[in-house]
PDB file of C-alpha atoms in Angstrom:
ATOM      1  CA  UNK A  68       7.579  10.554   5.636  1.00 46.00           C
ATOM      2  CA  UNK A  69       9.809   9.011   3.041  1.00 46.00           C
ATOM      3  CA  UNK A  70       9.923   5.747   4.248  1.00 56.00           C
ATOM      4  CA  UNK A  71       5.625   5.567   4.681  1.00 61.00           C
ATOM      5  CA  UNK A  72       5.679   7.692   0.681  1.00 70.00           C
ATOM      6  CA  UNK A  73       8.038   4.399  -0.828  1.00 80.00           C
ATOM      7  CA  UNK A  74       5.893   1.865   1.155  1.00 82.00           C
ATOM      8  CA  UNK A  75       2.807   3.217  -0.379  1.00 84.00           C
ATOM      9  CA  UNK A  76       4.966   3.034  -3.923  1.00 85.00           C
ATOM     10  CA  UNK A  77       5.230  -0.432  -3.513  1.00 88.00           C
ATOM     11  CA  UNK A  78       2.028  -1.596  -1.971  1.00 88.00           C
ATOM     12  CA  UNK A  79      -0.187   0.011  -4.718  1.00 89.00           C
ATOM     13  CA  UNK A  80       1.329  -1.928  -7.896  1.00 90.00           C
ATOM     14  CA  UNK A  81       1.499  -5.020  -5.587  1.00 91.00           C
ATOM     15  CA  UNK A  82      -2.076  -4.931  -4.495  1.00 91.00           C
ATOM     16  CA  UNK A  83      -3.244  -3.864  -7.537  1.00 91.00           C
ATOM     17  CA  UNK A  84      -1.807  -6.429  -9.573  1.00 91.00           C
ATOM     18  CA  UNK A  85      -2.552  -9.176  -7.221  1.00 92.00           C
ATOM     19  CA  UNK A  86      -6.450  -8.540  -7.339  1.00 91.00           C
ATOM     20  CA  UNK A  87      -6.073  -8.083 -10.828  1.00 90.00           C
ATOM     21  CA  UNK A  88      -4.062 -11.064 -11.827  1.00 91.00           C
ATOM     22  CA  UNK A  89      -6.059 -13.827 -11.085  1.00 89.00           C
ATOM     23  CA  UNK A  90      -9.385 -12.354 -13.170  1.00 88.00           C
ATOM     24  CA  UNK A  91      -6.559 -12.261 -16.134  1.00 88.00           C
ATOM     25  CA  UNK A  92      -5.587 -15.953 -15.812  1.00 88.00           C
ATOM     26  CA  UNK A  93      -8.345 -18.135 -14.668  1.00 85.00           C
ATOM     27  CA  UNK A  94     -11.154 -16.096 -15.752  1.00 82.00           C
ATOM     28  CA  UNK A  95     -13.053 -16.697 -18.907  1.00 85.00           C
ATOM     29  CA  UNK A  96     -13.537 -13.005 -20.076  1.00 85.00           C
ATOM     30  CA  UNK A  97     -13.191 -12.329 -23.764  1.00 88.00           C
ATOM     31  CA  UNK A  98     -10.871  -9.717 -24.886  1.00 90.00           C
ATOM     32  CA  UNK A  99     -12.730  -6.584 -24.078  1.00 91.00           C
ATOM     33  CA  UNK A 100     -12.977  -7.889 -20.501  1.00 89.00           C
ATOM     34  CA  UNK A 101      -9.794  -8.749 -19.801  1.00 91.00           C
ATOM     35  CA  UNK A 102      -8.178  -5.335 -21.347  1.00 92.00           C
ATOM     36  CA  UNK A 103     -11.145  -3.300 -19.495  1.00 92.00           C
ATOM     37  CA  UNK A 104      -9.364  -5.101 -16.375  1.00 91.00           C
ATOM     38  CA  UNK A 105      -6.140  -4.338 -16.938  1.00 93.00           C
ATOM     39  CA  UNK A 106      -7.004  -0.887 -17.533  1.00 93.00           C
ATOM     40  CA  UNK A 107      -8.621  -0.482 -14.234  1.00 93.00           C
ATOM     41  CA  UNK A 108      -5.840  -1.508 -12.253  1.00 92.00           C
ATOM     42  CA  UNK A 109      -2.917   0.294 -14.878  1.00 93.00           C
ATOM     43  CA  UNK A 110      -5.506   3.601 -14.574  1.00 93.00           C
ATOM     44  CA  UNK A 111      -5.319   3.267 -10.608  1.00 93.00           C
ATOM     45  CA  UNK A 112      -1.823   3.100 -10.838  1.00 92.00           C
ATOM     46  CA  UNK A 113      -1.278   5.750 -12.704  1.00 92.00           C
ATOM     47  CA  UNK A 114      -3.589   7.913 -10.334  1.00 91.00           C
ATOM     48  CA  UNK A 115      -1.295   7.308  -7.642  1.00 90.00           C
ATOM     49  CA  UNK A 116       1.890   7.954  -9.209  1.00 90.00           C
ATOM     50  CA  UNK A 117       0.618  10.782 -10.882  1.00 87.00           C
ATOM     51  CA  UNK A 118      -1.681  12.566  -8.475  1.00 87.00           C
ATOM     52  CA  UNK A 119      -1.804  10.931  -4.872  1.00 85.00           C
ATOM     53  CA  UNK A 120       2.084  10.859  -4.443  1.00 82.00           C
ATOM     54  CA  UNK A 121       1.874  14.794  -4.875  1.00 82.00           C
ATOM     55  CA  UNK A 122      -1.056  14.737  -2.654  1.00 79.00           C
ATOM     56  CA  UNK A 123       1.076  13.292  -0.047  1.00 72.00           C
ATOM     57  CA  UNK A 124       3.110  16.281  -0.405  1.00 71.00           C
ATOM     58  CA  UNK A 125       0.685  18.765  -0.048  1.00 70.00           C
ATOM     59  CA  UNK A 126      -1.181  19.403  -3.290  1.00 64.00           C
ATOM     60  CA  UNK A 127      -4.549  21.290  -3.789  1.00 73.00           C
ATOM     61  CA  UNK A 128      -8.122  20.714  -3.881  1.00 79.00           C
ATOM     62  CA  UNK A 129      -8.227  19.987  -7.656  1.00 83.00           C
ATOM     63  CA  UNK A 130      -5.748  17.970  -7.809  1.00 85.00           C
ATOM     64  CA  UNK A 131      -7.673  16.086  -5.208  1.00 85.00           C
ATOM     65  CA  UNK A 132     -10.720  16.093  -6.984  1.00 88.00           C
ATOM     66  CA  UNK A 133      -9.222  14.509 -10.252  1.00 89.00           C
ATOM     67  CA  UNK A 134      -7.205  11.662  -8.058  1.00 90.00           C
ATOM     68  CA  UNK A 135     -10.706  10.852  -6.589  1.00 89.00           C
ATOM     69  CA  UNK A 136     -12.150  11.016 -10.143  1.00 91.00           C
ATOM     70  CA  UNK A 137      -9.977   8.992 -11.151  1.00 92.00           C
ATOM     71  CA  UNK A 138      -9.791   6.029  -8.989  1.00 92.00           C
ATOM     72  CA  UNK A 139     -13.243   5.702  -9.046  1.00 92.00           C
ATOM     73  CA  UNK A 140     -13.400   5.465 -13.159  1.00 93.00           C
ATOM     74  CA  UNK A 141     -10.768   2.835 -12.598  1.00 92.00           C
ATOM     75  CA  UNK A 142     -12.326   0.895 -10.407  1.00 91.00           C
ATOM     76  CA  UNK A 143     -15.569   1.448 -11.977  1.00 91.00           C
ATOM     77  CA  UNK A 144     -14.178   0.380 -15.340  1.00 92.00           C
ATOM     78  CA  UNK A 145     -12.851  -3.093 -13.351  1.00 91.00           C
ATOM     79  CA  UNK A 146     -16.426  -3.987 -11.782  1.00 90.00           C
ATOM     80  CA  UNK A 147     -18.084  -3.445 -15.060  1.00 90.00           C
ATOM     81  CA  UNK A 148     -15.516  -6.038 -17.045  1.00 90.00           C
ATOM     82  CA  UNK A 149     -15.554  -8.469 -13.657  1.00 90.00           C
ATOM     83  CA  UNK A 150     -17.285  -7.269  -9.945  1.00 88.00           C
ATOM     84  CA  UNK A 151     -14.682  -9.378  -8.581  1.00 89.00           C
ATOM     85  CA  UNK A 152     -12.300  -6.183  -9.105  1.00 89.00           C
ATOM     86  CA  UNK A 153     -14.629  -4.429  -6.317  1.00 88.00           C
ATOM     87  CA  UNK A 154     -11.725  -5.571  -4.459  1.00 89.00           C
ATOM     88  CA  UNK A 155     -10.007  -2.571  -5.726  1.00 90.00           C
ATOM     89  CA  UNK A 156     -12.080  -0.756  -3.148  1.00 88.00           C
ATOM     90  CA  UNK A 157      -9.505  -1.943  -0.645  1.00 86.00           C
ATOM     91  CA  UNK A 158      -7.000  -0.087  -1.595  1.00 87.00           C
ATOM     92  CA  UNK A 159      -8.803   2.830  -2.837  1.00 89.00           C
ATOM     93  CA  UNK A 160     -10.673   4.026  -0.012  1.00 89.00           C
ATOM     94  CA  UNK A 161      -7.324   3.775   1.866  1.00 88.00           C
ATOM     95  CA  UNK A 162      -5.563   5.857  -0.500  1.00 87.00           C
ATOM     96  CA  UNK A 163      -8.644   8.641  -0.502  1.00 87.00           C
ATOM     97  CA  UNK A 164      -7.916   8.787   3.541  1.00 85.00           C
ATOM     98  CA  UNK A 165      -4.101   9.207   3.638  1.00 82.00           C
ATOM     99  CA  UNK A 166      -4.349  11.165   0.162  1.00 81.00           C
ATOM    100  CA  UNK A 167      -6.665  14.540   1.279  1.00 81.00           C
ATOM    101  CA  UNK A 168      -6.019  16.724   4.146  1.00 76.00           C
ATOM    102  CA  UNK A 169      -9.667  17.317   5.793  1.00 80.00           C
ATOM    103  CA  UNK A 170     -12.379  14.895   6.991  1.00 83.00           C
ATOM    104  CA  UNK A 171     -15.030  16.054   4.229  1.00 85.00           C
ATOM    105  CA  UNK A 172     -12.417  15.212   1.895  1.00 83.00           C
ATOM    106  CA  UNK A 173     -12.463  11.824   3.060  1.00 85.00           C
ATOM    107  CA  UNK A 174     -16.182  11.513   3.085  1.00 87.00           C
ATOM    108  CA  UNK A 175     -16.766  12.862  -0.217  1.00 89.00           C
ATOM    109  CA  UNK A 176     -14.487  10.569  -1.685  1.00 87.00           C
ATOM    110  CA  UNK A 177     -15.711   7.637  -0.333  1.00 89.00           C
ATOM    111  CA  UNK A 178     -18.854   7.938  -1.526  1.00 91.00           C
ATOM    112  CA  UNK A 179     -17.245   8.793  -4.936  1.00 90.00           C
ATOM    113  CA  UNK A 180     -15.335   5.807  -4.996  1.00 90.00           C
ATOM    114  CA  UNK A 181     -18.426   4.140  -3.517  1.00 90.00           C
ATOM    115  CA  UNK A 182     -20.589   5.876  -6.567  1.00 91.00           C
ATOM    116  CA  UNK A 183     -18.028   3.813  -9.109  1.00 90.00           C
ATOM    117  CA  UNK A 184     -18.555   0.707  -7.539  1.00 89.00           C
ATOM    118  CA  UNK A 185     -21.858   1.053  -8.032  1.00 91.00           C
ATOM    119  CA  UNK A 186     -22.064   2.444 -11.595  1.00 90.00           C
ATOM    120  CA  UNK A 187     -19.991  -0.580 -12.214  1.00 89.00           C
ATOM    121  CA  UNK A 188     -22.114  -3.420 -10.986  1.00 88.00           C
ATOM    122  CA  UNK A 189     -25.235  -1.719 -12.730  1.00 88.00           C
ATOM    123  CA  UNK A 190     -23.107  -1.719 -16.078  1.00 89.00           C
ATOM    124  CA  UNK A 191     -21.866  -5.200 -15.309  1.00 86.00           C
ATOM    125  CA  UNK A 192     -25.341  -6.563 -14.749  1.00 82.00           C
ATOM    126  CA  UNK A 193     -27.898  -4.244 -16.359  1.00 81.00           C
ATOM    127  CA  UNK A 194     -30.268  -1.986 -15.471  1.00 78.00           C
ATOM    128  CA  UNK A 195     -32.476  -4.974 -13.023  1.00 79.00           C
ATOM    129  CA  UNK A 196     -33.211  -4.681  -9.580  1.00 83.00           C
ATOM    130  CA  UNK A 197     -30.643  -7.755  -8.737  1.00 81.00           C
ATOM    131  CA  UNK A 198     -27.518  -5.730 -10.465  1.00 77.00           C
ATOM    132  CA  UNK A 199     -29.053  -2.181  -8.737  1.00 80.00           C
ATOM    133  CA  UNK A 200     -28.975  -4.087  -5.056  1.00 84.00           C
ATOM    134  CA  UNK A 201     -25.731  -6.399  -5.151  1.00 80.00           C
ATOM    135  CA  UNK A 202     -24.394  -2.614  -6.106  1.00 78.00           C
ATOM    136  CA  UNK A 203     -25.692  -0.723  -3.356  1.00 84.00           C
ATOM    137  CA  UNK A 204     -24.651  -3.463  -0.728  1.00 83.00           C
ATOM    138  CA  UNK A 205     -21.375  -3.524  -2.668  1.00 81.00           C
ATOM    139  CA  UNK A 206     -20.600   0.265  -2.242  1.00 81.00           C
ATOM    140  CA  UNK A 207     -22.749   1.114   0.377  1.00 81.00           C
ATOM    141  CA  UNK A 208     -21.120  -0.638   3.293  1.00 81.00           C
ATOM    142  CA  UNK A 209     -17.869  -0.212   1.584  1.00 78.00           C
ATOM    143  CA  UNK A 210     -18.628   3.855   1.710  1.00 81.00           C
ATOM    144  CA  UNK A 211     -19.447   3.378   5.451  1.00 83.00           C
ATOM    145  CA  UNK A 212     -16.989   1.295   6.276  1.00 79.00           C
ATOM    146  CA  UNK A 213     -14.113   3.015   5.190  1.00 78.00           C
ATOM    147  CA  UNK A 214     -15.818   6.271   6.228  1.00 79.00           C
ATOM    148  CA  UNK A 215     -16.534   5.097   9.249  1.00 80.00           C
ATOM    149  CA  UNK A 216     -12.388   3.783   9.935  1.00 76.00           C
ATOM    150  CA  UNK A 217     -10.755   6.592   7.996  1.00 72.00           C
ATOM    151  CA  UNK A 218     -12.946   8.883  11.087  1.00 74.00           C
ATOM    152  CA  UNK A 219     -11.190   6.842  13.867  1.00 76.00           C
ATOM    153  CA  UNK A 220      -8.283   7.270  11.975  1.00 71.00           C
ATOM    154  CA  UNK A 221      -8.182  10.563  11.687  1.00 69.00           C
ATOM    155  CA  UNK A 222      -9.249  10.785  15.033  1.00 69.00           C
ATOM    156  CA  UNK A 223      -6.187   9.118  16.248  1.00 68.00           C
ATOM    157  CA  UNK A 224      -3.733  11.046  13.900  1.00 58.00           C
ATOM    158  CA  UNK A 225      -5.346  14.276  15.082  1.00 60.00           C
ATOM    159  CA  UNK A 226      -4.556  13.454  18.567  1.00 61.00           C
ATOM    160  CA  UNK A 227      -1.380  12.197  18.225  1.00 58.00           C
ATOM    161  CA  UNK A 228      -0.327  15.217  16.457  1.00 60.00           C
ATOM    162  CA  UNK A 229      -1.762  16.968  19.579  1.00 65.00           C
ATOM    163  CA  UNK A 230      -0.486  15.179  21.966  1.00 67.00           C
ATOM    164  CA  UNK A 231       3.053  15.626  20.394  1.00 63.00           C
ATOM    165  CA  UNK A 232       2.634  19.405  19.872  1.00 71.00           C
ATOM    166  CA  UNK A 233       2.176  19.460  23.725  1.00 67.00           C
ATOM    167  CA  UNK A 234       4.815  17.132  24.375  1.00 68.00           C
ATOM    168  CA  UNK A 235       6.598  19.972  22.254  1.00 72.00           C
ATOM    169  CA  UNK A 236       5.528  23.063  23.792  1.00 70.00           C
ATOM    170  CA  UNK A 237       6.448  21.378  27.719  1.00 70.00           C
ATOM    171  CA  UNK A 238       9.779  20.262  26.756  1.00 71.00           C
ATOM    172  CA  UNK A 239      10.820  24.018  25.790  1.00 75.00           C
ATOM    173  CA  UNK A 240       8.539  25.272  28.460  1.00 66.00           C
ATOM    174  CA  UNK A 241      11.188  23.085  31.249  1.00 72.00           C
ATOM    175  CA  UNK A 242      14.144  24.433  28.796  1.00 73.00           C
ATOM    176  CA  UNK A 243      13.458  27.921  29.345  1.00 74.00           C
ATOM    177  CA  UNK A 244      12.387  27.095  33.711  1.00 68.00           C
ATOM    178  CA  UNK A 245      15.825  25.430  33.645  1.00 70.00           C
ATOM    179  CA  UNK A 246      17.371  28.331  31.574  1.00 68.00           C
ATOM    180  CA  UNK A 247      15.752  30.804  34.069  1.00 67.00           C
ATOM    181  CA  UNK A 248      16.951  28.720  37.257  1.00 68.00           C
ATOM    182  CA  UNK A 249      20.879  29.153  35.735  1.00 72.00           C
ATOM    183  CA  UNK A 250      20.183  32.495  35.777  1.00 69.00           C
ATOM    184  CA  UNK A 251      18.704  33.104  38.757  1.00 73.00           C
ATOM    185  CA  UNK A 252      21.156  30.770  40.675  1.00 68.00           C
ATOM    186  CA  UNK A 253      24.407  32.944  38.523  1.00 68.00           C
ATOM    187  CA  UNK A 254      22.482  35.940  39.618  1.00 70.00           C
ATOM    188  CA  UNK A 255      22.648  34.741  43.397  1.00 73.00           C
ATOM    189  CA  UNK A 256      26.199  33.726  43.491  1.00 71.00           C
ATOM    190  CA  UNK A 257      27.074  37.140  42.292  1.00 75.00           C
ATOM    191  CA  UNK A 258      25.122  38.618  44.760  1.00 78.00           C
ATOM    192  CA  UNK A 259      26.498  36.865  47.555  1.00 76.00           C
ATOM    193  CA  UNK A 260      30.463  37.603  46.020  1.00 74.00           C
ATOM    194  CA  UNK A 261      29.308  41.438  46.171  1.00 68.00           C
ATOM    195  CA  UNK A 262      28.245  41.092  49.217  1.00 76.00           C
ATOM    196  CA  UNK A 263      31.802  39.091  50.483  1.00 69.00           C
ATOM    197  CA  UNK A 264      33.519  42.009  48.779  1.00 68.00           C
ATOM    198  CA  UNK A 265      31.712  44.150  50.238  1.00 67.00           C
ATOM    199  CA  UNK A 266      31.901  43.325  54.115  1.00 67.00           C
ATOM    200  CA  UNK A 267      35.881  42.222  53.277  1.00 70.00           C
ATOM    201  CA  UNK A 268      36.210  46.312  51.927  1.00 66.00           C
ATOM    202  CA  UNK A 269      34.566  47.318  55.221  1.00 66.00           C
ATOM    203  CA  UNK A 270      37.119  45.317  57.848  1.00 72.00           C
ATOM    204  CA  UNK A 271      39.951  46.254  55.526  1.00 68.00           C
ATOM    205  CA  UNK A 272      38.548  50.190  55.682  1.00 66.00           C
ATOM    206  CA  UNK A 273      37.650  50.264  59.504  1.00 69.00           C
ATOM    207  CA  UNK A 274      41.027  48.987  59.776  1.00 70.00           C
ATOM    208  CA  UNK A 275      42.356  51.240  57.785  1.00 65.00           C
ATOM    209  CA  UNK A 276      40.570  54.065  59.882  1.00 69.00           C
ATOM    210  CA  UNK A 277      41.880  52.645  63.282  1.00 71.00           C
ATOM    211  CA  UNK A 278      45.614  52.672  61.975  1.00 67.00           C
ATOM    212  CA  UNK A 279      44.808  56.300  60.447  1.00 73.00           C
ATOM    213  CA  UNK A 280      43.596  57.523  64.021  1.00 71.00           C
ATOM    214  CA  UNK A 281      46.628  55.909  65.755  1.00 71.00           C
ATOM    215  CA  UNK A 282      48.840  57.483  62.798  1.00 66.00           C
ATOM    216  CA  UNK A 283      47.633  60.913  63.924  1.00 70.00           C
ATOM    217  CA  UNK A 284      48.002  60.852  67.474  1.00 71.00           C
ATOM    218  CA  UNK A 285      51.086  59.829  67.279  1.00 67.00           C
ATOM    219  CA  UNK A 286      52.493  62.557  64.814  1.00 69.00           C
ATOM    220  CA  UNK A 287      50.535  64.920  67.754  1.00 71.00           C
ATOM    221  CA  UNK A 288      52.986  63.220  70.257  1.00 71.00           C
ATOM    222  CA  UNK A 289      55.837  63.699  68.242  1.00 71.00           C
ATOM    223  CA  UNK A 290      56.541  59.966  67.416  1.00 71.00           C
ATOM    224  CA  UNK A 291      57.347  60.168  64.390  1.00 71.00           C
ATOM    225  CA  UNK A 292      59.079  56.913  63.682  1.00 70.00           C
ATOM    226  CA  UNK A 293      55.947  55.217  65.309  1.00 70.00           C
ATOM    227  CA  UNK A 294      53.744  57.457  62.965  1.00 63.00           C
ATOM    228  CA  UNK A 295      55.730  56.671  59.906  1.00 71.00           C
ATOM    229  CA  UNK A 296      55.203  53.090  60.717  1.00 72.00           C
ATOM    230  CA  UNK A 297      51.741  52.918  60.867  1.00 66.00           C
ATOM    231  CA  UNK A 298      51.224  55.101  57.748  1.00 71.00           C
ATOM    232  CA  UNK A 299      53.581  52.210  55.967  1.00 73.00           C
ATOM    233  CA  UNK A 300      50.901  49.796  57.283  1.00 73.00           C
ATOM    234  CA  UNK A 301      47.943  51.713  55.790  1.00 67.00           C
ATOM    235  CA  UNK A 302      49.882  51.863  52.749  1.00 67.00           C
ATOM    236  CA  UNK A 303      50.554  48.211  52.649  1.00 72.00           C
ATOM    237  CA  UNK A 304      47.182  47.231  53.902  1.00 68.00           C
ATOM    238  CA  UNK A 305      45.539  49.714  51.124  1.00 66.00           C
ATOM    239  CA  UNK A 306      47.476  47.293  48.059  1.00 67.00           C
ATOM    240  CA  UNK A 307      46.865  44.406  49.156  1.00 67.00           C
ATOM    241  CA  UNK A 308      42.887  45.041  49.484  1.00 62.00           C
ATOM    242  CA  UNK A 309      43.219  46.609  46.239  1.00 61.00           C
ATOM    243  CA  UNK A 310      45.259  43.525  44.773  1.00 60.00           C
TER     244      UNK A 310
END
């Protein structure tokens, strides 16, 4: 996100002042025009910097509104002094697209930016029906143009974002299968090393029984030394189960 915000800090002022530039030098505008045209591209500008950078960052529907205001009095302002600054429109309508958050947004400020362009050409030209047409063919395929890219666009953002919000949602979906699998296999290992303990206690007790059994029939006989024996091997066989 920083690295697109600075490339957009750097393309505007570069754009800007290399539509604007050549109406300044080789252009034979008096005065008036040539600081009207220099406004238009210093107003865009300072529209961006001022308003669409915070856009970018998540501003609000106002301060939407008075970017969009804005770029299209600037650009406006440039057709009227010299329709050769319509070229503004280029990087306007992108800026509009990457600036608000919805679709509408986009729309609606297309056709505002498209509205200046027109304004423009009618103030450049007069009220005739020459200046009224080269300004609706001016801003009208402009408006659809860019309204008709900035859809795709969005389009393609939208399902990228999708398609890496799934990409999302699988990759901890596996994480929490593989997390359940460690379980489940640590819960089987234990289960089998009960059940090892458990049929190692039961030789080591039926043992134990047998030796018991002997143990008594041979106190009954009066071996005692034999008896003593075999209670010494109970005892010894009892430890080391327990050890």
């Amino acid at each position: 996100m920083m690295s697109e915000s600075r490339w957009w800090d750097a393309v505007v002022p570069i754009v800007a002042a290399a539509i604007v530039a050549p109406v300044l030098i080789l252009s034979d505008l008096d005065v008036l025009g040539r600081a009207l045209v220099a406004a238009s591209a210093a107003l865009l500008i300072v529209a961006y910097f001022g308003f669409g950078r915070r856009l970018r960052r998540g501003g609000s529907t106002p301060l939407a509104v008075v970017f969009v205001i804005l770029l299209a009095i600037s650009i406006g302002v440039g057709v009227a002094a010299a329709p050769f600054i319509a070229m503004l429109q280029t990087l306007a309508y992108p800026l509009v697209w990457v600036s608000v958050d919805t679709r509408r947004g986009g729309v609606l400020g297309s056709v505002a930016i498209g509205f200046g362009v027109f304004i423009g050409f009618v103030a450049h030209g007069g009220f005739t029906i020459e200046s009224l047409w080269e300004g609706i063919l001016s801003a009208g395929l402009a408006v659809v143009f860019a309204t008709a890219l900035g859809l795709w666009i969005s389009s393609i953002a939208e399902y990228g974002e999708e398609r890496a919000r799934l990409v999302t949602e699988l990759t901890e979906a596996q994480s929490q299968v593989e997390a359940l699998s460690r379980d489940r296999g640590a819960a089987e290992e234990r289960e089998r090393i009960a059940r090892d303990i458990h049929d190692t206690l039961a030789q080591t007790l039926a043992g134990l029984v047998l030796l018991s059994e002997r143990a008594g029939r041979q106190a009954r006989d009066g071996r005692t030394d034999a008896a003593a024996e075999a209670i010494a091997t109970i005892e010894r066989t009892a430890r080391e189960a327990l050890a």
